[in-house]
Tab-separated table of C-alpha atoms in Angstrom:
chain	number	residue	atom	x	y	z
U	51	MET	CA	0.000	0.000	0.000
U	52	LYS	CA	2.955	2.348	0.324
U	53	LYS	CA	3.158	2.301	-3.487
U	54	LEU	CA	-0.315	3.802	-3.594
U	55	ILE	CA	0.719	6.796	-1.548
U	56	LEU	CA	3.867	7.379	-3.559
U	57	THR	CA	2.075	7.218	-6.890
U	58	PHE	CA	-0.609	9.553	-5.684
U	59	SER	CA	2.065	12.023	-4.625
U	60	ALA	CA	3.546	11.797	-8.105
U	61	ALA	CA	0.081	12.253	-9.562
U	62	ALA	CA	-0.267	15.409	-7.539
U	63	LEU	CA	2.774	16.825	-9.264
U	64	LEU	CA	1.774	15.657	-12.715
U	65	LEU	CA	-1.761	17.012	-12.473
U	66	SER	CA	-0.500	20.523	-11.974
U	67	CYS	CA	2.691	20.480	-13.998
U	68	SER	CA	1.419	22.778	-16.738
U	69	ASP	CA	0.713	25.663	-14.402
U	70	ALA	CA	2.494	25.334	-11.083
U	71	ASP	CA	5.940	26.847	-10.572
U	72	PHE	CA	8.125	23.809	-9.889
U	73	ASP	CA	10.224	21.162	-11.552
U	74	ILE	CA	8.121	17.996	-11.960
U	75	ASN	CA	11.270	15.877	-11.961
U	76	ARG	CA	11.906	16.714	-8.329
U	77	ASP	CA	9.794	14.847	-5.770
U	78	PRO	CA	9.025	17.200	-2.837
U	79	ASP	CA	9.553	14.302	-0.407
U	80	ALA	CA	13.151	13.989	-1.642
U	81	LEU	CA	13.985	17.651	-1.094
U	82	THR	CA	15.073	19.310	2.098
U	83	PRO	CA	12.325	21.291	3.859
U	84	GLU	CA	14.161	24.515	3.020
U	85	SER	CA	14.549	23.851	-0.714
U	86	VAL	CA	10.988	22.886	-1.590
U	87	THR	CA	8.649	25.575	-2.931
U	88	LEU	CA	5.162	26.212	-1.659
U	89	LYS	CA	3.706	25.592	-5.097
U	90	ALA	CA	5.365	22.167	-5.201
U	91	GLU	CA	4.625	21.008	-1.690
U	92	LEU	CA	1.015	22.169	-1.301
U	93	PRO	CA	-0.400	19.888	-4.031
U	94	ALA	CA	1.710	16.980	-2.770
U	95	GLY	CA	0.293	17.504	0.709
U	96	ILE	CA	-3.287	17.846	-0.506
U	97	VAL	CA	-3.179	14.627	-2.509
U	98	GLY	CA	-1.259	12.846	0.241
U	99	LEU	CA	-3.984	13.631	2.769
U	100	ALA	CA	-6.746	12.756	0.308
U	101	ALA	CA	-5.140	9.381	-0.411
U	102	GLY	CA	-4.500	8.530	3.242
U	103	GLU	CA	-7.943	9.527	4.437
U	104	ASN	CA	-9.902	7.999	1.570
U	105	ALA	CA	-7.977	4.816	0.831
U	106	PHE	CA	-7.380	3.633	4.395
U	107	TYR	CA	-9.764	5.334	6.796
U	108	GLY	CA	-12.475	5.536	4.155
U	109	LEU	CA	-12.540	1.746	4.047
U	110	ILE	CA	-12.763	1.387	7.816
U	111	GLY	CA	-15.378	4.120	7.995
U	112	GLY	CA	-17.507	2.506	5.304
U	113	PHE	CA	-17.704	-0.728	7.283
U	114	TRP	CA	-18.215	0.862	10.681
U	115	ALA	CA	-20.822	3.293	9.373
U	116	GLN	CA	-22.469	0.149	7.963
U	117	TYR	CA	-22.497	1.096	4.303
U	118	PHE	CA	-20.445	-2.001	3.424
U	119	THR	CA	-19.986	-5.519	4.662
U	120	GLN	CA	-17.477	-8.186	3.654
U	121	GLY	CA	-18.763	-10.645	1.050
U	122	ASN	CA	-18.211	-14.367	1.554
U	123	SER	CA	-16.254	-14.768	-1.678
U	124	SER	CA	-13.123	-13.136	-0.210
U	125	ASN	CA	-11.700	-12.191	3.165
U	126	GLN	CA	-9.814	-8.946	2.599
U	127	TYR	CA	-11.655	-6.915	5.223
U	128	LYS	CA	-12.852	-9.463	7.763
U	129	ASN	CA	-10.802	-7.825	10.503
U	130	ILE	CA	-12.720	-4.576	10.009
U	131	ASP	CA	-16.110	-6.272	9.820
U	132	GLU	CA	-15.556	-8.394	12.928
U	133	TYR	CA	-13.979	-5.524	14.913
U	134	SER	CA	-10.585	-7.200	15.310
U	135	ILE	CA	-8.297	-4.489	13.887
U	136	GLY	CA	-5.033	-4.647	15.828
U	137	THR	CA	-1.588	-3.090	15.897
U	138	ALA	CA	-0.468	-5.043	12.834
U	139	ASP	CA	-3.261	-3.598	10.682
U	140	TYR	CA	-3.415	-0.369	8.700
U	141	ASN	CA	0.036	0.906	9.559
U	142	GLY	CA	-0.146	2.452	6.092
U	143	GLY	CA	-3.035	4.689	7.060
U	144	TRP	CA	-1.146	6.344	9.896
U	145	THR	CA	1.980	6.649	7.735
U	146	ALA	CA	0.093	8.109	4.789
U	147	VAL	CA	-1.747	10.774	6.777
U	148	TYR	CA	1.342	11.858	8.719
U	149	ASP	CA	3.361	11.904	5.500
U	150	GLY	CA	0.764	14.246	4.016
U	151	LEU	CA	0.786	16.281	7.207
U	152	GLY	CA	4.558	16.570	6.896
U	153	ASP	CA	4.135	18.354	3.567
U	154	ILE	CA	1.328	20.529	4.886
U	155	ARG	CA	3.210	21.492	8.045
U	156	ASN	CA	6.274	22.407	6.023
U	157	VAL	CA	4.074	24.614	3.841
U	158	LYS	CA	2.797	26.245	7.013
U	159	ARG	CA	6.311	26.798	8.384
U	160	ILE	CA	7.666	28.294	5.163
U	161	ALA	CA	4.551	30.411	4.652
U	162	GLU	CA	4.881	31.865	8.144
U	163	GLU	CA	8.549	32.700	7.527
U	164	GLN	CA	7.638	34.394	4.247
U	165	GLN	CA	4.509	36.017	5.683
U	166	ASN	CA	2.571	34.383	2.876
U	167	TRP	CA	-0.654	34.285	4.839
U	168	ASN	CA	-2.729	32.736	2.061
U	169	TYR	CA	-0.665	29.552	2.116
U	170	TYR	CA	-0.506	29.752	5.900
U	171	LEU	CA	-4.302	29.725	6.182
U	172	ILE	CA	-4.680	26.837	3.736
U	173	ALA	CA	-2.033	24.775	5.526
U	174	THR	CA	-3.576	25.417	8.940
U	175	ILE	CA	-7.017	24.336	7.743
U	176	LEU	CA	-5.674	21.139	6.184
U	177	GLU	CA	-3.538	20.407	9.249
U	178	VAL	CA	-6.618	20.625	11.454
U	179	GLN	CA	-8.856	18.731	9.030
U	180	ALA	CA	-6.570	15.693	8.955
U	181	SER	CA	-5.707	15.859	12.660
U	182	GLN	CA	-9.389	15.907	13.619
U	183	ILE	CA	-9.863	12.554	11.887
U	184	MET	CA	-6.841	11.111	13.658
U	185	VAL	CA	-7.987	12.328	17.079
U	186	ASP	CA	-11.471	10.984	16.510
U	187	PHE	CA	-10.074	7.562	15.593
U	188	TYR	CA	-7.170	7.278	18.056
U	189	ASP	CA	-7.884	9.884	20.786
U	190	ASP	CA	-4.359	10.961	21.856
U	191	ILE	CA	-2.080	11.888	18.942
U	192	PRO	CA	1.206	13.718	18.329
U	193	TYR	CA	0.334	17.266	17.310
U	194	THR	CA	2.631	20.083	18.417
U	195	GLU	CA	5.801	17.971	18.044
U	196	ALA	CA	4.689	15.941	15.028
U	197	ASN	CA	6.527	16.085	11.681
U	198	LYS	CA	9.628	17.711	13.166
U	199	ALA	CA	12.257	15.095	12.321
U	200	PRO	CA	15.168	14.917	12.625
U	201	GLU	CA	15.008	17.311	15.580
U	202	ILE	CA	12.195	15.334	17.218
U	203	LEU	CA	12.019	11.630	16.392
U	204	GLN	CA	9.670	10.621	19.197
U	205	PRO	CA	7.046	13.366	19.487
U	206	HIS	CA	4.954	13.525	22.612
U	207	PHE	CA	1.226	12.888	22.428
U	208	GLU	CA	-1.420	15.454	23.281
U	209	THR	CA	-4.603	14.072	24.776
U	210	GLY	CA	-7.576	14.231	22.461
U	211	GLU	CA	-9.009	17.077	24.514
U	212	GLN	CA	-5.735	19.012	24.399
U	213	ALA	CA	-5.456	18.459	20.650
U	214	TYR	CA	-8.969	19.820	20.123
U	215	ASP	CA	-8.146	22.957	22.103
U	216	ILE	CA	-4.976	23.511	20.070
U	217	MET	CA	-6.788	22.899	16.779
U	218	VAL	CA	-9.478	25.422	17.704
U	219	SER	CA	-6.837	27.955	18.722
U	220	ASP	CA	-4.821	27.397	15.537
U	221	LEU	CA	-7.882	27.799	13.337
U	222	LYS	CA	-9.050	30.962	15.067
U	223	GLU	CA	-5.570	32.483	14.864
U	224	ALA	CA	-5.215	31.738	11.155
U	225	LEU	CA	-8.742	32.889	10.307
U	226	ALA	CA	-8.136	36.199	12.083
U	227	ILE	CA	-5.178	37.132	9.848
U	228	ASP	CA	-5.767	39.932	7.364
U	229	LEU	CA	-4.953	38.192	4.089
U	230	SER	CA	-4.493	41.522	2.328
U	231	THR	CA	-1.147	41.777	4.160
U	232	SER	CA	0.081	38.516	2.609
U	233	LEU	CA	3.443	38.752	0.840
U	234	ALA	CA	4.546	36.935	-2.348
U	235	ASP	CA	2.325	35.112	-4.794
U	236	GLY	CA	-0.762	33.324	-3.602
U	237	PRO	CA	-1.905	29.848	-4.625
U	238	ALA	CA	-3.543	29.165	-7.979
U	239	THR	CA	-3.664	25.868	-9.861
U	240	ASP	CA	-1.446	24.282	-7.215
U	241	ASP	CA	-4.466	24.533	-4.923
U	242	PHE	CA	-6.407	21.420	-5.975
U	243	VAL	CA	-9.364	22.306	-3.759
U	244	PHE	CA	-10.398	25.897	-4.530
U	245	GLY	CA	-7.899	27.073	-7.131
U	246	GLY	CA	-6.587	29.815	-4.843
U	247	ASP	CA	-9.992	31.302	-3.904
U	248	MET	CA	-9.285	32.418	-0.340
U	249	ASP	CA	-12.884	33.367	0.424
U	250	LYS	CA	-13.782	29.713	-0.058
U	251	TRP	CA	-10.893	28.600	2.136
U	252	ARG	CA	-12.038	30.967	4.866
U	253	ALA	CA	-15.581	29.567	4.613
U	254	PHE	CA	-14.142	26.052	4.873
U	255	GLY	CA	-12.148	27.081	7.944
U	256	ASN	CA	-15.257	28.496	9.618
U	257	SER	CA	-17.169	25.298	8.861
U	258	LEU	CA	-14.355	23.162	10.246
U	259	LEU	CA	-14.313	25.269	13.407
U	260	LEU	CA	-18.065	24.735	13.734
U	261	LYS	CA	-17.522	21.002	13.387
U	262	LEU	CA	-14.897	20.941	16.155
U	263	TYR	CA	-17.260	22.710	18.507
U	264	LEU	CA	-20.223	20.474	17.681
U	265	ARG	CA	-18.169	17.347	18.272
U	266	GLN	CA	-17.868	18.505	21.900
U	267	THR	CA	-21.593	18.971	22.611
U	268	GLU	CA	-21.818	15.958	24.911
U	269	ALA	CA	-18.399	16.048	26.566
U	270	ARG	CA	-18.052	19.817	27.057
U	271	PRO	CA	-21.437	21.429	26.379
U	272	ASP	CA	-20.373	24.799	27.775
U	273	VAL	CA	-17.335	24.950	25.488
U	274	ALA	CA	-19.441	23.943	22.495
U	275	GLN	CA	-22.139	26.500	23.224
U	276	ALA	CA	-19.744	29.371	23.871
U	277	GLY	CA	-17.703	28.664	20.757
U	278	ILE	CA	-20.676	28.268	18.442
U	279	THR	CA	-22.524	31.255	19.844
U	280	GLU	CA	-19.440	33.388	19.252
U	281	LEU	CA	-19.001	31.994	15.752
U	282	LEU	CA	-22.622	32.615	14.764
U	283	ALA	CA	-22.602	36.113	16.268
U	284	SER	CA	-19.481	36.994	14.275
U	285	GLY	CA	-21.388	36.627	11.023
U	286	ALA	CA	-19.029	33.885	9.870
U	287	VAL	CA	-19.579	32.670	6.327
U	288	PHE	CA	-19.740	28.894	6.015
U	289	LEU	CA	-18.888	26.548	3.175
U	290	ALA	CA	-21.445	26.673	0.347
U	291	GLU	CA	-19.771	24.165	-1.990
U	292	ASP	CA	-17.671	21.044	-1.745
U	293	ALA	CA	-14.131	21.237	-0.411
U	294	ALA	CA	-12.893	18.373	-2.538
U	295	VAL	CA	-10.123	16.985	-4.695
U	296	THR	CA	-11.684	16.300	-8.095
U	297	GLN	CA	-8.760	15.784	-10.469
U	298	PHE	CA	-8.888	11.974	-10.611
U	299	GLU	CA	-8.818	9.960	-13.829
U	300	ASP	CA	-9.859	6.413	-14.688
U	301	ALA	CA	-6.294	5.181	-14.994
U	302	PRO	CA	-3.908	3.205	-12.773
U	303	ASP	CA	-2.529	5.254	-9.871
U	304	ARG	CA	-4.585	8.287	-10.900
U	305	SER	CA	-8.064	7.307	-9.762
U	306	ASN	CA	-10.046	7.918	-6.594
U	307	PRO	CA	-7.990	6.341	-3.763
U	308	LEU	CA	-10.819	4.177	-2.381
U	309	TYR	CA	-11.549	2.862	-5.869
U	310	GLU	CA	-7.848	2.378	-6.576
U	311	THR	CA	-7.390	0.418	-3.350
U	312	ASP	CA	-10.430	-1.819	-3.462
U	313	ARG	CA	-11.100	-2.243	-7.168
U	314	ARG	CA	-7.891	-1.807	-9.090
U	315	GLN	CA	-5.149	-2.983	-6.735
U	316	LEU	CA	-7.124	-5.962	-5.390
U	317	ASN	CA	-8.223	-6.897	-8.913
U	318	THR	CA	-11.776	-7.586	-7.788
U	319	THR	CA	-15.025	-5.704	-8.098
U	320	ILE	CA	-17.091	-7.810	-5.700
U	321	ASN	CA	-15.248	-7.591	-2.392
U	322	ILE	CA	-17.501	-5.208	-0.476
U	323	ARG	CA	-21.238	-5.811	-0.408
U	324	ALA	CA	-24.256	-3.723	0.478
U	325	SER	CA	-24.874	-3.657	4.209
U	326	ARG	CA	-28.495	-4.233	5.137
U	327	THR	CA	-28.238	-1.189	7.417
U	328	LEU	CA	-27.989	1.588	4.825
U	329	PHE	CA	-29.537	-0.490	2.024
U	330	SER	CA	-32.731	-1.146	4.019
U	331	TYR	CA	-33.012	2.512	5.022
U	332	LEU	CA	-32.799	3.721	1.433
U	333	ASP	CA	-35.145	0.993	0.262
U	334	GLU	CA	-37.709	1.698	3.000
U	335	ASN	CA	-37.829	5.348	1.934
U	336	SER	CA	-37.760	4.717	-1.834
U	337	ASP	CA	-34.611	6.816	-1.986
U	338	PRO	CA	-33.472	7.079	-5.623
U	339	ARG	CA	-29.810	7.164	-4.579
U	340	MET	CA	-30.075	3.406	-4.006
U	341	THR	CA	-29.136	2.689	-7.624
U	342	ASP	CA	-26.112	4.983	-7.351
U	343	PHE	CA	-24.877	3.364	-4.148
U	344	TYR	CA	-25.474	-0.322	-4.914
U	345	ASN	CA	-25.805	-2.696	-7.843
U	346	ALA	CA	-28.986	-4.714	-8.252
U	347	GLY	CA	-29.457	-7.480	-5.710
U	348	ASN	CA	-30.162	-8.030	-2.052
U	349	PRO	CA	-28.280	-6.685	0.949
U	350	GLN	CA	-26.188	-8.776	3.292
U	351	ASN	CA	-26.549	-8.623	7.052
U	352	GLN	CA	-23.740	-6.652	8.651
U	353	GLY	CA	-20.720	-8.830	9.336
U	354	ASP	CA	-22.227	-11.972	7.819
U	355	PHE	CA	-19.155	-12.866	5.801
U	356	ASN	CA	-19.721	-16.588	6.431
U	357	SER	CA	-23.111	-16.436	4.757
U	358	THR	CA	-23.984	-19.381	2.525
U	359	VAL	CA	-26.264	-17.241	0.373
U	360	ALA	CA	-25.142	-17.204	-3.243
U	361	GLN	CA	-23.092	-14.040	-3.650
U	362	THR	CA	-24.448	-13.556	-7.146
U	363	SER	CA	-27.667	-12.450	-5.470
U	364	ILE	CA	-25.994	-9.989	-3.089
U	365	SER	CA	-25.659	-6.349	-4.114
U	366	VAL	CA	-22.155	-4.965	-4.663
U	367	VAL	CA	-21.146	-1.490	-3.496
U	368	LYS	CA	-20.623	0.931	-6.380
U	369	LEU	CA	-17.337	2.844	-6.448
U	370	ASN	CA	-16.198	5.112	-9.253
U	371	ALA	CA	-12.690	5.888	-10.449
U	372	ILE	CA	-13.309	9.626	-10.768
U	373	ASP	CA	-15.286	10.162	-7.565
U	374	PRO	CA	-14.036	13.234	-5.660
U	375	VAL	CA	-12.412	12.985	-2.248
U	376	TYR	CA	-14.282	15.292	0.098
U	377	PHE	CA	-12.476	17.118	2.874
U	378	MET	CA	-15.918	18.544	3.597
U	379	SER	CA	-19.001	18.499	1.390
U	380	GLU	CA	-21.519	21.292	0.925
U	381	GLU	CA	-24.174	19.160	2.595
U	382	GLU	CA	-22.004	18.424	5.619
U	383	SER	CA	-21.511	22.162	6.101
U	384	LEU	CA	-25.268	22.711	5.886
U	385	PHE	CA	-26.054	19.884	8.306
U	386	LEU	CA	-23.532	21.368	10.759
U	387	GLN	CA	-25.263	24.731	10.458
U	388	ALA	CA	-28.690	23.154	10.950
U	389	GLU	CA	-27.623	21.500	14.199
U	390	ALA	CA	-25.902	24.643	15.476
U	391	LEU	CA	-28.960	26.779	14.748
U	392	GLU	CA	-31.280	24.260	16.375
U	393	ARG	CA	-29.146	24.007	19.495
U	394	TYR	CA	-28.027	27.587	20.006
U	395	ALA	CA	-30.185	29.951	17.947
U	396	GLY	CA	-33.644	28.854	18.979
U	397	GLY	CA	-34.023	26.880	15.776
U	398	ALA	CA	-34.224	29.933	13.528
U	399	GLY	CA	-32.963	28.921	10.111
U	400	ALA	CA	-32.365	25.289	11.066
U	401	LYS	CA	-35.045	23.844	8.799
U	402	ALA	CA	-33.860	25.926	5.853
U	403	ALA	CA	-30.285	24.684	6.343
U	404	TYR	CA	-31.461	21.075	6.702
U	405	ASP	CA	-33.653	21.254	3.597
U	406	ALA	CA	-30.777	22.804	1.646
U	407	ALA	CA	-28.482	19.986	2.800
U	408	VAL	CA	-30.849	17.231	1.676
U	409	THR	CA	-31.392	19.079	-1.598
U	410	ALA	CA	-27.622	19.342	-2.142
U	411	MET	CA	-26.990	15.659	-1.565
U	412	PHE	CA	-29.815	14.694	-3.953
U	413	ASP	CA	-28.557	17.197	-6.542
U	414	LYS	CA	-25.196	15.458	-6.459
U	415	TYR	CA	-26.807	12.409	-8.031
U	416	GLY	CA	-29.193	14.290	-10.294
U	417	TYR	CA	-32.362	13.856	-8.226
U	418	ASP	CA	-35.049	16.198	-6.926
U	419	ALA	CA	-35.403	16.172	-3.121
U	420	SER	CA	-38.550	18.303	-2.949
U	421	GLU	CA	-41.011	15.467	-2.271
U	422	PHE	CA	-38.717	14.034	0.402
U	423	ILE	CA	-38.460	17.263	2.406
U	424	ALA	CA	-42.063	18.402	1.868
U	425	ALA	CA	-44.693	18.045	4.586
U	426	GLY	CA	-45.305	14.348	5.039
U	427	GLY	CA	-42.192	13.462	3.043
U	428	ALA	CA	-39.865	10.681	4.123
U	429	TYR	CA	-37.170	13.135	5.207
U	430	GLU	CA	-39.340	15.996	6.452
U	431	TYR	CA	-37.849	18.269	9.090
U	432	SER	CA	-40.823	19.162	11.236
U	433	ASP	CA	-40.789	22.519	13.010
U	434	THR	CA	-43.142	21.016	15.609
U	435	GLY	CA	-40.892	18.088	16.419
U	436	THR	CA	-38.888	17.711	19.604
U	437	PHE	CA	-35.197	18.572	19.679
U	438	ASP	CA	-34.310	14.874	19.691
U	439	GLU	CA	-36.486	14.244	16.647
U	440	LYS	CA	-34.841	17.116	14.790
U	441	LEU	CA	-31.351	15.986	15.784
U	442	GLU	CA	-32.134	12.463	14.621
U	443	ALA	CA	-33.257	13.810	11.246
U	444	ILE	CA	-30.088	15.887	10.858
U	445	ILE	CA	-27.650	13.156	11.869
U	446	THR	CA	-29.409	10.373	9.983
U	447	GLN	CA	-29.433	12.303	6.746
U	448	LYS	CA	-25.850	13.379	7.339
U	449	TRP	CA	-24.983	9.691	7.779
U	450	THR	CA	-26.372	8.865	4.334
U	451	SER	CA	-24.469	11.776	2.793
U	452	PHE	CA	-21.026	10.416	3.759
U	453	PHE	CA	-21.322	7.384	1.456
U	454	PRO	CA	-18.978	5.949	0.264
U	455	GLY	CA	-15.646	7.485	1.250
U	456	ASN	CA	-16.347	9.581	4.356
U	457	GLY	CA	-18.057	6.916	6.421
U	458	TYR	CA	-15.717	7.607	9.335
U	459	GLU	CA	-17.645	10.838	9.918
U	460	GLY	CA	-20.908	8.890	10.058
U	461	PHE	CA	-19.231	6.531	12.530
U	462	PHE	CA	-18.006	9.440	14.674
U	463	GLU	CA	-21.401	11.123	14.671
U	464	GLN	CA	-23.181	7.914	15.645
U	465	ASN	CA	-20.832	7.635	18.612
U	466	ARG	CA	-21.483	11.269	19.575
U	467	THR	CA	-25.258	11.382	19.176
U	468	GLY	CA	-26.522	7.794	19.172
U	469	TYR	CA	-28.049	8.256	15.713
U	470	PRO	CA	-28.820	6.132	13.806
U	471	GLU	CA	-30.034	4.168	16.793
U	472	ILE	CA	-28.674	0.731	17.635
U	473	SER	CA	-31.039	-2.148	17.000
U	474	ASP	CA	-32.273	-4.263	19.890
U	475	VAL	CA	-32.633	-7.232	17.568
U	476	PRO	CA	-30.398	-8.768	14.918
U	477	GLN	CA	-31.015	-8.004	11.263
U	478	THR	CA	-32.347	-11.513	10.797
U	479	ASP	CA	-35.313	-10.634	13.051
U	480	GLU	CA	-38.541	-9.442	11.440
U	481	ALA	CA	-38.686	-6.693	14.055
U	482	TYR	CA	-35.472	-5.121	12.767
U	483	VAL	CA	-36.023	-1.423	11.949
U	484	PRO	CA	-34.435	-0.403	8.622
U	485	GLY	CA	-31.426	1.836	9.105
U	486	GLU	CA	-30.645	0.913	12.697
U	487	PHE	CA	-27.061	-0.109	13.435
U	488	ALA	CA	-26.647	-3.826	14.072
U	489	TYR	CA	-23.767	-5.565	15.801
U	490	GLY	CA	-21.749	-7.539	13.249
U	491	ILE	CA	-22.802	-11.169	13.110
U	492	ASN	CA	-19.201	-12.333	13.478
U	493	GLY	CA	-18.132	-9.602	15.881
U	494	VAL	CA	-15.449	-10.582	18.401
U	495	THR	CA	-16.003	-7.844	20.994
U	496	GLY	CA	-18.842	-9.430	22.945
U	497	GLY	CA	-21.621	-7.263	21.588
U	498	GLU	CA	-19.768	-3.972	22.099
U	499	PHE	CA	-19.330	-1.764	19.051
U	500	PRO	CA	-15.901	-0.393	18.144
U	501	LYS	CA	-15.259	3.133	19.336
U	502	ARG	CA	-11.686	3.766	18.181
U	503	LEU	CA	-8.637	2.352	16.463
U	504	VAL	CA	-5.611	1.038	18.337
U	505	TYR	CA	-2.211	2.495	17.537
U	506	PRO	CA	-0.400	0.603	14.779
U	507	THR	CA	2.904	-1.190	15.245
U	508	ILE	CA	4.936	1.645	13.725
U	509	VAL	CA	3.761	3.867	16.588
U	510	VAL	CA	4.025	1.547	19.576
U	511	THR	CA	7.468	0.203	18.591
U	512	ARG	CA	9.097	3.467	17.516
U	513	ASN	CA	7.786	6.047	19.946
U	514	SER	CA	8.293	5.504	23.659
U	515	ASN	CA	5.814	8.325	24.290
U	516	ALA	CA	2.930	6.357	22.783
U	517	PRO	CA	0.098	5.842	25.276
U	518	SER	CA	-0.715	2.369	26.496
U	519	LEU	CA	-3.013	0.406	24.236
U	520	VAL	CA	-6.671	0.258	25.209
U	521	PRO	CA	-9.448	-1.924	23.787
U	522	ILE	CA	-11.047	-0.958	20.505
U	523	THR	CA	-14.328	-0.591	22.414
U	524	THR	CA	-13.000	2.254	24.618
U	525	PRO	CA	-14.632	5.587	23.695
U	526	VAL	CA	-12.499	8.563	22.687
U	527	TRP	CA	-12.575	11.632	24.896
U	528	TRP	CA	-15.667	13.355	23.477
U	529	ASP	CA	-17.741	10.168	23.265
U	530	VAL	CA	-19.794	10.168	26.477
U	531	ASN	CA	-23.093	9.147	24.883
């Protein structure tokens, strides 16, 4: 899997070679931190993070958000589906993300030295975006001392709570900078996300800040409320389009990382099957996205990889070579706003944000959401509903929007809010409610759902500061639900 990350880094250079100011024959990873240019290292960092997040953690998230389940014709992902991921698994994910963060943090360091505040803001946002995923999977992570080799080879770990506080502080500091004072050239085609549009980056940063606060609603409600109230009162502009990498091609080493990993490198198109959890929810509500998510067939119960049902009858998950990788989608931003407005602004504007989010995610697949969000529609947001009913609507629809590559966010949000709810009966029971999470049939954790990842071998054997390992069922710091 290391080859995947290296080829994606090369692809990052090639994709921008006609416009960016750097020599494509020089790999940024092979240069000293001082000799690399911002226009060379930013795209390498962007694609490095996209590959690490989507190819490794996107797979885990898709299983644990119950979009996918392992088919019985292969065994590639049984350890994910049965909740047995250990230290020997997915070392490449940690390596890939921290390699990408190394590029991004060097961009940030150089940009600060040059007072190039445009690059500084972009790097800070990407640093926080990737680190948030790592905290939410592992809890304690290296942050302030990370990516500082050779000076620091064994960085200390911040607790998850400490890391969140630093990320919030870093974001607020970077967002407060007057970009009109920035020196030197700003980003352009080397910015694979917004093409150098700093207003869009600022909106992304505000939305990411909102997300960090909302993730703390259960663990530190006062912190969440104070931060969001301040953010809303400031008139902050939030993301109104996708923050995504879209430059993929249907060619080896140049396609969407999740597709490249599961479909091209494994040389199979039938490995991951439709989980009954999401499949049944879409089917129950006659959601037209069903045909975009899954091939024709029946779903498989979550974790039932020993099923004797003919796999020719089981629906296969659809992945596409040119699918974008989303750092944050337009609909996620809108769902975040809907929850914030419902919690801290008396609900004013929450329904409008929710309806816009559902509309955006339907638009993405070419469908009209109007009948779904209308009065009596399957996804109606009722102004007369209780707070819990409104929160369930927001989080459940947000869960469907993360398919296929951002399932980790659906997994995190289920841990935070309890939505979708966890079924009291197995999926084989007639009383099973479509869309409720079900414990994997072959789960090895005694009925307890996974709550985190354990540190991989490359961490526990190389860094004496690594925290002691805890069970995969131990919640991370903000998960007190």
